[in-house]
mmCIF file of C-alpha atoms and ligand atoms in Angstrom:
data_model
loop_
_atom_site.group_PDB
_atom_site.id
_atom_site.type_symbol
_atom_site.label_atom_id
_atom_site.label_comp_id
_atom_site.label_asym_id
_atom_site.label_seq_id
_atom_site.Cartn_x
_atom_site.Cartn_y
_atom_site.Cartn_z
ATOM 1 C CA UNK A 3 21.406 -53.387 -41.129
ATOM 2 C CA UNK A 4 19.406 -51.142 -43.631
ATOM 3 C CA UNK A 5 18.420 -47.552 -43.021
ATOM 4 C CA UNK A 6 16.058 -45.194 -45.693
ATOM 5 C CA UNK A 7 18.370 -43.265 -47.687
ATOM 6 C CA UNK A 8 21.444 -44.106 -49.884
ATOM 7 C CA UNK A 9 21.740 -42.524 -52.904
ATOM 8 C CA UNK A 10 21.107 -44.509 -56.385
ATOM 9 C CA UNK A 11 19.010 -47.430 -53.956
ATOM 10 C CA UNK A 12 15.828 -48.077 -53.080
ATOM 11 C CA UNK A 13 14.689 -49.732 -50.394
ATOM 12 C CA UNK A 14 13.078 -53.618 -51.392
ATOM 13 C CA UNK A 15 11.914 -56.639 -49.207
ATOM 14 C CA UNK A 16 11.713 -60.016 -49.125
ATOM 15 C CA UNK A 17 8.513 -61.261 -50.753
ATOM 16 C CA UNK A 18 9.960 -65.031 -50.685
ATOM 17 C CA UNK A 19 12.895 -66.761 -50.311
ATOM 18 C CA UNK A 20 13.104 -70.145 -51.999
ATOM 19 C CA UNK A 21 16.469 -72.808 -50.924
ATOM 20 C CA UNK A 22 17.050 -74.859 -54.545
ATOM 21 C CA UNK A 23 20.207 -76.159 -52.364
ATOM 22 C CA UNK A 24 22.048 -75.669 -49.279
ATOM 23 C CA UNK A 25 24.120 -72.611 -51.374
ATOM 24 C CA UNK A 26 21.862 -71.704 -54.397
ATOM 25 C CA UNK A 27 18.913 -69.985 -53.953
ATOM 26 C CA UNK A 28 16.314 -67.539 -55.036
ATOM 27 C CA UNK A 29 15.295 -63.931 -53.746
ATOM 28 C CA UNK A 30 11.986 -62.505 -54.541
ATOM 29 C CA UNK A 31 11.826 -58.894 -53.789
ATOM 30 C CA UNK A 32 9.175 -56.120 -53.448
ATOM 31 C CA UNK A 33 8.716 -52.363 -52.845
ATOM 32 C CA UNK A 34 11.804 -50.391 -55.412
ATOM 33 C CA UNK A 35 10.752 -49.477 -58.769
ATOM 34 C CA UNK A 36 12.883 -50.846 -61.242
ATOM 35 C CA UNK A 37 13.085 -50.259 -65.048
ATOM 36 C CA UNK A 38 14.735 -52.823 -66.775
ATOM 37 C CA UNK A 39 15.067 -55.056 -69.933
ATOM 38 C CA UNK A 40 14.685 -58.705 -69.670
ATOM 39 C CA UNK A 41 17.863 -59.923 -69.333
ATOM 40 C CA UNK A 42 19.314 -57.233 -67.517
ATOM 41 C CA UNK A 43 21.194 -57.096 -63.931
ATOM 42 C CA UNK A 44 21.113 -54.199 -61.689
ATOM 43 C CA UNK A 45 22.700 -53.859 -58.127
ATOM 44 C CA UNK A 46 21.492 -55.535 -54.321
ATOM 45 C CA UNK A 47 23.243 -54.283 -51.522
ATOM 46 C CA UNK A 48 23.220 -54.148 -47.883
ATOM 47 C CA UNK A 49 25.574 -51.932 -45.113
ATOM 48 C CA UNK A 50 27.526 -54.006 -42.720
ATOM 49 C CA UNK A 51 28.806 -53.078 -39.061
ATOM 50 C CA UNK A 52 30.416 -50.026 -39.666
ATOM 51 C CA UNK A 53 27.594 -48.609 -41.987
ATOM 52 C CA UNK A 54 29.619 -49.200 -45.299
ATOM 53 C CA UNK A 55 26.975 -49.903 -48.008
ATOM 54 C CA UNK A 56 28.260 -53.251 -49.221
ATOM 55 C CA UNK A 57 26.925 -53.502 -53.296
ATOM 56 C CA UNK A 58 27.051 -55.690 -56.195
ATOM 57 C CA UNK A 59 25.844 -56.686 -59.703
ATOM 58 C CA UNK A 60 22.733 -59.361 -60.290
ATOM 59 C CA UNK A 61 20.890 -60.500 -62.797
ATOM 60 C CA UNK A 62 16.802 -60.486 -62.640
ATOM 61 C CA UNK A 63 15.449 -63.653 -63.931
ATOM 62 C CA UNK A 64 12.125 -62.750 -64.268
ATOM 63 C CA UNK A 65 11.061 -60.261 -67.093
ATOM 64 C CA UNK A 66 9.520 -56.683 -66.487
ATOM 65 C CA UNK A 67 5.606 -57.000 -65.091
ATOM 66 C CA UNK A 68 3.635 -53.790 -66.052
ATOM 67 C CA UNK A 69 1.551 -54.200 -63.142
ATOM 68 C CA UNK A 70 3.817 -55.173 -60.570
ATOM 69 C CA UNK A 71 7.047 -54.367 -58.882
ATOM 70 C CA UNK A 72 8.200 -58.315 -58.732
ATOM 71 C CA UNK A 73 12.090 -58.455 -59.074
ATOM 72 C CA UNK A 74 13.654 -62.408 -58.754
ATOM 73 C CA UNK A 75 17.032 -62.686 -58.660
ATOM 74 C CA UNK A 76 18.636 -66.265 -58.133
ATOM 75 C CA UNK A 77 22.052 -65.964 -56.203
ATOM 76 C CA UNK A 78 25.037 -68.428 -54.387
ATOM 77 C CA UNK A 79 26.217 -68.029 -51.485
ATOM 78 C CA UNK A 80 29.685 -67.822 -51.722
ATOM 79 C CA UNK A 81 30.932 -68.349 -47.805
ATOM 80 C CA UNK A 82 34.272 -66.135 -48.383
ATOM 81 C CA UNK A 83 32.210 -62.999 -50.189
ATOM 82 C CA UNK A 84 31.170 -60.027 -48.662
ATOM 83 C CA UNK A 85 27.958 -59.471 -49.593
ATOM 84 C CA UNK A 86 26.519 -63.406 -50.746
ATOM 85 C CA UNK A 87 26.718 -64.418 -47.274
ATOM 86 C CA UNK A 88 24.735 -61.985 -45.939
ATOM 87 C CA UNK A 89 22.222 -62.178 -48.589
ATOM 88 C CA UNK A 90 21.687 -65.998 -48.172
ATOM 89 C CA UNK A 91 20.689 -64.937 -44.218
ATOM 90 C CA UNK A 92 18.030 -62.353 -45.826
ATOM 91 C CA UNK A 93 13.902 -64.048 -44.325
ATOM 92 C CA UNK A 94 10.572 -63.031 -45.648
ATOM 93 C CA UNK A 95 9.862 -59.173 -44.414
ATOM 94 C CA UNK A 96 13.709 -58.248 -44.237
ATOM 95 C CA UNK A 97 14.893 -55.095 -46.114
ATOM 96 C CA UNK A 98 17.940 -54.412 -48.317
ATOM 97 C CA UNK A 99 18.584 -51.695 -51.332
ATOM 98 C CA UNK A 100 18.272 -52.258 -55.291
ATOM 99 C CA UNK A 101 19.864 -50.046 -57.350
ATOM 100 C CA UNK A 102 17.938 -47.697 -59.730
ATOM 101 C CA UNK A 103 19.282 -48.546 -62.676
ATOM 102 C CA UNK A 104 19.782 -51.532 -64.598
ATOM 103 C CA UNK A 105 22.278 -52.649 -68.051
ATOM 104 C CA UNK A 106 23.467 -55.323 -69.473
ATOM 105 C CA UNK A 107 23.717 -56.593 -73.269
ATOM 106 C CA UNK A 108 21.870 -59.638 -73.045
ATOM 107 C CA UNK A 109 18.881 -58.712 -74.205
ATOM 108 C CA UNK A 110 15.880 -59.047 -76.720
ATOM 109 C CA UNK A 111 17.348 -55.667 -78.723
ATOM 110 C CA UNK A 112 21.061 -57.219 -79.306
ATOM 111 C CA UNK A 113 20.047 -60.469 -80.744
ATOM 112 C CA UNK A 114 20.377 -59.708 -85.409
ATOM 113 C CA UNK A 115 16.555 -59.672 -85.895
ATOM 114 C CA UNK A 116 18.444 -62.393 -88.702
ATOM 115 C CA UNK A 117 19.419 -64.858 -86.103
ATOM 116 C CA UNK A 118 18.004 -68.062 -86.582
ATOM 117 C CA UNK A 119 19.126 -70.019 -84.102
ATOM 118 C CA UNK A 120 19.348 -68.582 -80.285
ATOM 119 C CA UNK A 121 21.913 -70.481 -78.080
ATOM 120 C CA UNK A 122 21.629 -69.158 -74.446
ATOM 121 C CA UNK A 123 24.928 -70.817 -72.809
ATOM 122 C CA UNK A 124 24.927 -70.492 -69.179
ATOM 123 C CA UNK A 125 27.134 -72.157 -66.100
ATOM 124 C CA UNK A 126 25.257 -71.621 -62.119
ATOM 125 C CA UNK A 127 23.262 -68.893 -61.556
ATOM 126 C CA UNK A 128 24.584 -67.733 -64.960
ATOM 127 C CA UNK A 129 21.035 -69.428 -66.648
ATOM 128 C CA UNK A 130 18.884 -66.166 -64.430
ATOM 129 C CA UNK A 131 19.290 -63.597 -67.386
ATOM 130 C CA UNK A 132 18.382 -65.954 -70.046
ATOM 131 C CA UNK A 133 14.986 -67.082 -68.139
ATOM 132 C CA UNK A 134 14.196 -63.532 -67.581
ATOM 133 C CA UNK A 135 14.942 -63.017 -71.620
ATOM 134 C CA UNK A 136 12.651 -66.092 -72.382
ATOM 135 C CA UNK A 137 9.606 -65.613 -70.385
ATOM 136 C CA UNK A 138 9.387 -61.874 -71.784
ATOM 137 C CA UNK A 139 6.083 -61.901 -73.658
ATOM 138 C CA UNK A 140 6.311 -58.803 -75.325
ATOM 139 C CA UNK A 141 9.742 -59.825 -76.774
ATOM 140 C CA UNK A 142 9.803 -63.296 -77.395
ATOM 141 C CA UNK A 143 13.220 -64.404 -79.516
ATOM 142 C CA UNK A 144 11.912 -65.098 -83.000
ATOM 143 C CA UNK A 145 14.412 -67.440 -84.328
ATOM 144 C CA UNK A 146 13.349 -70.888 -85.523
ATOM 145 C CA UNK A 147 15.085 -72.490 -82.479
ATOM 146 C CA UNK A 148 16.378 -71.679 -79.402
ATOM 147 C CA UNK A 149 18.920 -73.592 -76.975
ATOM 148 C CA UNK A 150 18.972 -72.924 -73.821
ATOM 149 C CA UNK A 151 21.868 -75.070 -72.174
ATOM 150 C CA UNK A 152 22.817 -75.229 -68.209
ATOM 151 C CA UNK A 153 25.993 -76.181 -66.718
ATOM 152 C CA UNK A 154 26.253 -76.565 -63.307
ATOM 153 C CA UNK A 155 27.990 -79.261 -60.489
ATOM 154 C CA UNK A 156 25.404 -81.484 -59.580
ATOM 155 C CA UNK A 157 22.056 -82.630 -60.573
ATOM 156 C CA UNK A 158 20.096 -80.540 -57.724
ATOM 157 C CA UNK A 159 21.589 -77.423 -59.080
ATOM 158 C CA UNK A 160 19.800 -77.353 -62.030
ATOM 159 C CA UNK A 161 16.986 -74.687 -60.923
ATOM 160 C CA UNK A 162 13.590 -73.137 -62.046
ATOM 161 C CA UNK A 163 13.156 -76.758 -63.869
ATOM 162 C CA UNK A 164 8.961 -76.036 -63.209
ATOM 163 C CA UNK A 165 9.434 -72.391 -64.573
ATOM 164 C CA UNK A 166 11.611 -73.879 -67.882
ATOM 165 C CA UNK A 167 8.545 -76.504 -68.456
ATOM 166 C CA UNK A 168 6.447 -73.687 -68.917
ATOM 167 C CA UNK A 169 8.187 -71.986 -71.399
ATOM 168 C CA UNK A 170 9.222 -75.057 -73.342
ATOM 169 C CA UNK A 171 5.387 -75.859 -73.991
ATOM 170 C CA UNK A 172 4.648 -71.425 -74.754
ATOM 171 C CA UNK A 173 7.323 -71.692 -77.096
ATOM 172 C CA UNK A 174 5.714 -74.764 -79.149
ATOM 173 C CA UNK A 175 8.931 -77.147 -79.973
ATOM 174 C CA UNK A 176 11.383 -73.778 -81.080
ATOM 175 C CA UNK A 177 13.136 -74.073 -77.294
ATOM 176 C CA UNK A 178 15.487 -76.803 -76.553
ATOM 177 C CA UNK A 179 16.574 -76.949 -72.966
ATOM 178 C CA UNK A 180 19.921 -79.215 -72.560
ATOM 179 C CA UNK A 181 21.385 -79.913 -68.989
ATOM 180 C CA UNK A 182 24.483 -80.565 -68.676
ATOM 181 C CA UNK A 183 25.855 -81.944 -64.841
ATOM 182 C CA UNK A 184 29.684 -81.989 -64.570
ATOM 183 C CA UNK A 185 30.406 -83.661 -61.866
ATOM 184 C CA UNK A 186 27.573 -86.564 -61.719
ATOM 185 C CA UNK A 187 25.840 -88.883 -64.335
ATOM 186 C CA UNK A 188 22.510 -87.456 -64.680
ATOM 187 C CA UNK A 189 20.053 -89.588 -67.034
ATOM 188 C CA UNK A 190 18.640 -87.145 -69.522
ATOM 189 C CA UNK A 191 21.440 -84.588 -69.070
ATOM 190 C CA UNK A 192 24.722 -84.348 -70.790
ATOM 191 C CA UNK A 193 27.864 -84.773 -69.311
ATOM 192 C CA UNK A 194 30.977 -82.665 -68.916
ATOM 193 C CA UNK A 195 31.366 -79.247 -69.739
ATOM 194 C CA UNK A 196 30.379 -77.216 -72.780
ATOM 195 C CA UNK A 197 33.170 -76.347 -74.763
ATOM 196 C CA UNK A 198 34.366 -79.592 -74.634
ATOM 197 C CA UNK A 199 30.509 -80.698 -75.980
ATOM 198 C CA UNK A 200 30.962 -78.390 -78.446
ATOM 199 C CA UNK A 201 34.187 -79.701 -79.427
ATOM 200 C CA UNK A 202 33.044 -82.942 -79.710
ATOM 201 C CA UNK A 203 29.591 -82.486 -81.352
ATOM 202 C CA UNK A 204 27.290 -83.539 -78.458
ATOM 203 C CA UNK A 205 25.694 -80.928 -77.979
ATOM 204 C CA UNK A 206 25.083 -79.923 -81.317
ATOM 205 C CA UNK A 207 23.828 -83.988 -81.629
ATOM 206 C CA UNK A 208 21.177 -82.913 -78.452
ATOM 207 C CA UNK A 209 20.349 -79.823 -80.086
ATOM 208 C CA UNK A 210 19.165 -80.572 -82.982
ATOM 209 C CA UNK A 211 21.070 -77.906 -84.830
ATOM 210 C CA UNK A 212 24.692 -76.770 -85.725
ATOM 211 C CA UNK A 213 26.547 -73.807 -85.049
ATOM 212 C CA UNK A 214 26.676 -71.175 -88.162
ATOM 213 C CA UNK A 215 28.002 -67.946 -88.911
ATOM 214 C CA UNK A 216 25.269 -67.038 -91.015
ATOM 215 C CA UNK A 217 22.228 -68.290 -88.676
ATOM 216 C CA UNK A 218 24.058 -68.719 -84.878
ATOM 217 C CA UNK A 219 23.933 -66.471 -82.062
ATOM 218 C CA UNK A 220 25.504 -67.175 -79.135
ATOM 219 C CA UNK A 221 24.944 -65.510 -75.635
ATOM 220 C CA UNK A 222 26.964 -66.767 -72.362
ATOM 221 C CA UNK A 223 26.987 -66.262 -68.977
ATOM 222 C CA UNK A 224 28.123 -67.107 -65.508
ATOM 223 C CA UNK A 225 31.876 -68.428 -65.387
ATOM 224 C CA UNK A 226 34.647 -66.941 -66.497
ATOM 225 C CA UNK A 227 36.619 -69.680 -67.873
ATOM 226 C CA UNK A 228 33.282 -71.098 -69.306
ATOM 227 C CA UNK A 229 33.191 -67.975 -71.423
ATOM 228 C CA UNK A 230 36.791 -68.269 -72.142
ATOM 229 C CA UNK A 231 37.217 -71.533 -73.178
ATOM 230 C CA UNK A 232 33.624 -71.362 -75.009
ATOM 231 C CA UNK A 233 34.386 -68.389 -77.308
ATOM 232 C CA UNK A 234 37.691 -70.448 -78.427
ATOM 233 C CA UNK A 235 35.512 -73.718 -79.260
ATOM 234 C CA UNK A 236 33.141 -70.631 -81.105
ATOM 235 C CA UNK A 237 36.044 -69.124 -82.936
ATOM 236 C CA UNK A 238 36.775 -73.313 -84.120
ATOM 237 C CA UNK A 239 33.337 -73.356 -85.392
ATOM 238 C CA UNK A 240 33.745 -70.251 -87.865
ATOM 239 C CA UNK A 241 31.657 -67.597 -85.307
ATOM 240 C CA UNK A 242 32.715 -64.323 -84.229
ATOM 241 C CA UNK A 243 32.590 -61.820 -81.453
ATOM 242 C CA UNK A 244 30.024 -59.448 -81.718
ATOM 243 C CA UNK A 245 30.124 -55.888 -82.087
ATOM 244 C CA UNK A 246 27.466 -53.517 -82.590
ATOM 245 C CA UNK A 247 28.764 -51.086 -85.719
ATOM 246 C CA UNK A 248 30.076 -54.701 -87.460
ATOM 247 C CA UNK A 249 27.764 -57.741 -85.847
ATOM 248 C CA UNK A 250 29.259 -61.291 -85.223
ATOM 249 C CA UNK A 251 28.073 -63.981 -83.149
ATOM 250 C CA UNK A 252 29.104 -64.477 -79.829
ATOM 251 C CA UNK A 253 28.424 -61.886 -76.732
ATOM 252 C CA UNK A 254 28.512 -62.218 -73.038
ATOM 253 C CA UNK A 255 28.732 -61.205 -69.316
ATOM 254 C CA UNK A 256 31.259 -62.476 -66.887
ATOM 255 C CA UNK A 257 29.801 -62.867 -63.410
ATOM 256 C CA UNK A 258 33.569 -62.483 -61.846
HETATM 257 C C1 FAD B 22 27.163 -58.232 -64.410
HETATM 258 C C2 FAD B 22 27.127 -59.343 -63.205
HETATM 259 C C3 FAD B 22 25.709 -59.804 -63.020
HETATM 260 C C4 FAD B 22 26.049 -60.887 -62.163
HETATM 261 N N1 FAD B 22 24.503 -61.494 -61.374
HETATM 262 C C5 FAD B 22 24.512 -62.872 -60.400
HETATM 263 C C6 FAD B 22 23.544 -63.120 -60.438
HETATM 264 O O1 FAD B 22 22.542 -63.323 -61.020
HETATM 265 N N2 FAD B 22 23.643 -64.164 -59.291
HETATM 266 C C7 FAD B 22 24.984 -64.239 -58.547
HETATM 267 O O2 FAD B 22 25.089 -65.478 -57.183
HETATM 268 N N3 FAD B 22 25.569 -63.598 -58.815
HETATM 269 C C8 FAD B 22 25.746 -62.565 -60.006
HETATM 270 N N4 FAD B 22 26.530 -62.268 -59.767
HETATM 271 C C9 FAD B 22 28.130 -62.013 -59.477
HETATM 272 C C10 FAD B 22 28.161 -61.150 -57.796
HETATM 273 O O3 FAD B 22 27.950 -60.215 -58.526
HETATM 274 C C11 FAD B 22 29.132 -61.263 -57.121
HETATM 275 O O4 FAD B 22 30.177 -61.118 -57.233
HETATM 276 C C12 FAD B 22 28.817 -62.521 -56.286
HETATM 277 O O5 FAD B 22 27.736 -62.656 -55.320
HETATM 278 C C13 FAD B 22 29.832 -62.504 -54.815
HETATM 279 O O6 FAD B 22 30.137 -61.951 -54.100
HETATM 280 P P1 FAD B 22 30.125 -62.217 -52.465
HETATM 281 O O7 FAD B 22 30.694 -60.225 -52.102
HETATM 282 O O8 FAD B 22 29.817 -62.854 -51.719
HETATM 283 O O9 FAD B 22 32.262 -62.938 -52.714
HETATM 284 P P2 FAD B 22 33.471 -61.786 -53.325
HETATM 285 O O10 FAD B 22 33.992 -61.258 -52.092
HETATM 286 O O11 FAD B 22 33.006 -60.500 -54.006
HETATM 287 O O12 FAD B 22 33.967 -62.921 -54.224
HETATM 288 C C14 FAD B 22 34.307 -63.188 -55.740
HETATM 289 C C15 FAD B 22 34.321 -64.291 -55.841
HETATM 290 O O13 FAD B 22 33.223 -65.220 -55.766
HETATM 291 C C16 FAD B 22 32.993 -66.049 -56.741
HETATM 292 N N5 FAD B 22 31.605 -65.897 -57.569
HETATM 293 C C17 FAD B 22 31.179 -64.421 -57.090
HETATM 294 N N6 FAD B 22 30.212 -64.859 -58.581
HETATM 295 C C18 FAD B 22 29.498 -66.414 -58.320
HETATM 296 C C19 FAD B 22 28.776 -67.019 -58.797
HETATM 297 N N7 FAD B 22 27.510 -66.185 -59.186
HETATM 298 N N8 FAD B 22 28.604 -68.460 -58.502
HETATM 299 C C20 FAD B 22 29.593 -68.647 -58.112
HETATM 300 N N9 FAD B 22 30.982 -68.231 -57.974
HETATM 301 C C21 FAD B 22 30.997 -66.926 -57.825
HETATM 302 C C22 FAD B 22 34.226 -66.343 -57.477
HETATM 303 O O14 FAD B 22 35.249 -66.607 -57.330
HETATM 304 C C23 FAD B 22 34.532 -64.856 -57.332
HETATM 305 O O15 FAD B 22 36.011 -64.572 -56.926
HETATM 306 C C24 FAD B 22 27.166 -61.065 -60.879
HETATM 307 C C25 FAD B 22 28.346 -60.545 -61.585
HETATM 308 C C26 FAD B 22 27.986 -59.615 -63.028
HETATM 309 C C27 FAD B 22 29.638 -58.520 -62.779
HETATM 310 N N1 NAP B 23 27.473 -76.003 -56.802
HETATM 311 C C1 NAP B 23 27.617 -76.806 -55.347
HETATM 312 O O1 NAP B 23 27.345 -77.627 -55.340
HETATM 313 C C2 NAP B 23 28.266 -76.179 -54.427
HETATM 314 C C3 NAP B 23 28.782 -75.834 -53.496
HETATM 315 C C4 NAP B 23 29.111 -75.351 -52.787
HETATM 316 C C5 NAP B 23 29.964 -74.204 -52.794
HETATM 317 N N2 NAP B 23 30.237 -73.591 -54.032
HETATM 318 C C6 NAP B 23 30.913 -72.389 -54.394
HETATM 319 O O2 NAP B 23 30.474 -72.282 -55.573
HETATM 320 C C7 NAP B 23 31.410 -71.447 -56.217
HETATM 321 C C8 NAP B 23 30.815 -72.059 -57.802
HETATM 322 O O3 NAP B 23 29.565 -72.250 -57.562
HETATM 323 P P1 NAP B 23 28.799 -73.136 -59.075
HETATM 324 O O4 NAP B 23 28.944 -74.424 -59.130
HETATM 325 O O5 NAP B 23 27.615 -72.465 -59.233
HETATM 326 O O6 NAP B 23 29.980 -72.582 -60.058
HETATM 327 P P2 NAP B 23 31.308 -72.977 -61.512
HETATM 328 O O7 NAP B 23 32.279 -73.297 -60.569
HETATM 329 O O8 NAP B 23 31.346 -72.084 -62.379
HETATM 330 O O9 NAP B 23 30.539 -74.770 -61.634
HETATM 331 C C9 NAP B 23 29.442 -74.408 -62.715
HETATM 332 C C10 NAP B 23 29.575 -75.534 -64.082
HETATM 333 O O10 NAP B 23 30.937 -74.497 -64.827
HETATM 334 C C11 NAP B 23 31.964 -75.935 -65.477
HETATM 335 N N3 NAP B 23 32.929 -74.949 -65.844
HETATM 336 C C12 NAP B 23 33.688 -74.465 -64.772
HETATM 337 N N4 NAP B 23 35.097 -74.205 -65.485
HETATM 338 C C13 NAP B 23 34.377 -74.256 -66.719
HETATM 339 C C14 NAP B 23 35.232 -74.138 -68.034
HETATM 340 N N5 NAP B 23 36.564 -73.327 -68.052
HETATM 341 N N6 NAP B 23 34.878 -74.489 -68.718
HETATM 342 C C15 NAP B 23 33.041 -75.043 -68.741
HETATM 343 N N7 NAP B 23 32.997 -75.187 -67.662
HETATM 344 C C16 NAP B 23 33.292 -74.424 -66.518
HETATM 345 C C17 NAP B 23 31.526 -76.238 -64.150
HETATM 346 O O11 NAP B 23 32.317 -77.819 -64.164
HETATM 347 P P3 NAP B 23 33.416 -78.674 -63.303
HETATM 348 O O12 NAP B 23 32.562 -79.181 -62.257
HETATM 349 O O13 NAP B 23 34.216 -79.222 -64.499
HETATM 350 O O14 NAP B 23 34.586 -77.361 -62.987
HETATM 351 C C18 NAP B 23 30.095 -76.394 -63.491
HETATM 352 O O15 NAP B 23 30.034 -77.858 -64.382
HETATM 353 C C19 NAP B 23 32.685 -71.851 -55.735
HETATM 354 O O16 NAP B 23 32.774 -71.113 -54.889
HETATM 355 C C20 NAP B 23 32.203 -73.605 -54.935
HETATM 356 O O17 NAP B 23 33.010 -73.101 -54.348
HETATM 357 C C21 NAP B 23 29.506 -74.545 -55.063
#
């Protein structure tokens, strides 16, 4: 259900949807004009049967484009949830609301210019803001090495392969992509969970670079338990939480 004017939101329409699995999907929207930085999130919303607005935060997957109002999002439908199953039912041409502002620290400006290696550690839909960040032609992280890590349950959850392939080419050897599958064995992917793979050194071996307090900057996004456990592992590697005033190595965005 959608009616025209909601304060703080503009109306958008589904231009395209991609179904990666039965639950994981992407929506490409047009019609809303949103100013955002690559890596940020905004709100998506719908009205329920009572006319109440149900609104949740979602990260942009694309980088801002000068010439188009396209906004792309990667979502998972949580069957017990209030909003995501409704978003999952949207078809091409259907309307929804998009917040008029964007927020979040997983952006180019946060990365210290002195960083020599940038680690983008994600689980599930948490890869979205990192794809946006990497795809921004105007603000490419200038580090010697960028490591994009995506931890998922099943190999079918490893989304946006074509875009990642393109990015690997564009970064000319500076971008390493490490898929991790926890509930299946997949050739070419690590098996297990991010913190365990850091503790055992397998992640650094696969990346070809170690964590170090001087040169590493680490962004984490997705499952809050992953963020908690991974932060512990990174602290054990000598890194520290990032604070704008004092610096440090670790920033994160929890999805729930
Ligand atoms: C800053 C921020 C950015 C976000 N960006 C995204 C995004 O790009 N894509 C996205 O799918 N979700 C994202 N989320 C989560 C999203 O806002 C909703 O919480 C999610 O869609 C569930 O909403 P719901 O109303 O269906 O379920 P609710 O009734 O709100 O139930 C929430 C429960 O769903 C589960 N859950 C929530 N989000 C996820 C998720 N992403 N993956 C797996 N399980 C989840 C958790 O168990 C949580 O307790 C983001 C959240 C935050 C805070
Ligand atoms: N992905 C699916 O196929 C699927 C299907 C149906 C429904 N759902 C629902 O969607 C929601 C979650 O979906 P999701 O698979 O995108 O996200 P998720 O549960 O966060 O799993 C993504 C990855 O994060 C890992 N992980 C979980 N806790 C961790 C921790 N403490 N430290 C490090 N890694 C950790 C998982 O490993 P483990 O596998 O070891 O937990 C998995 O590899 C759930 O509500 C689920 O029931 C998902």
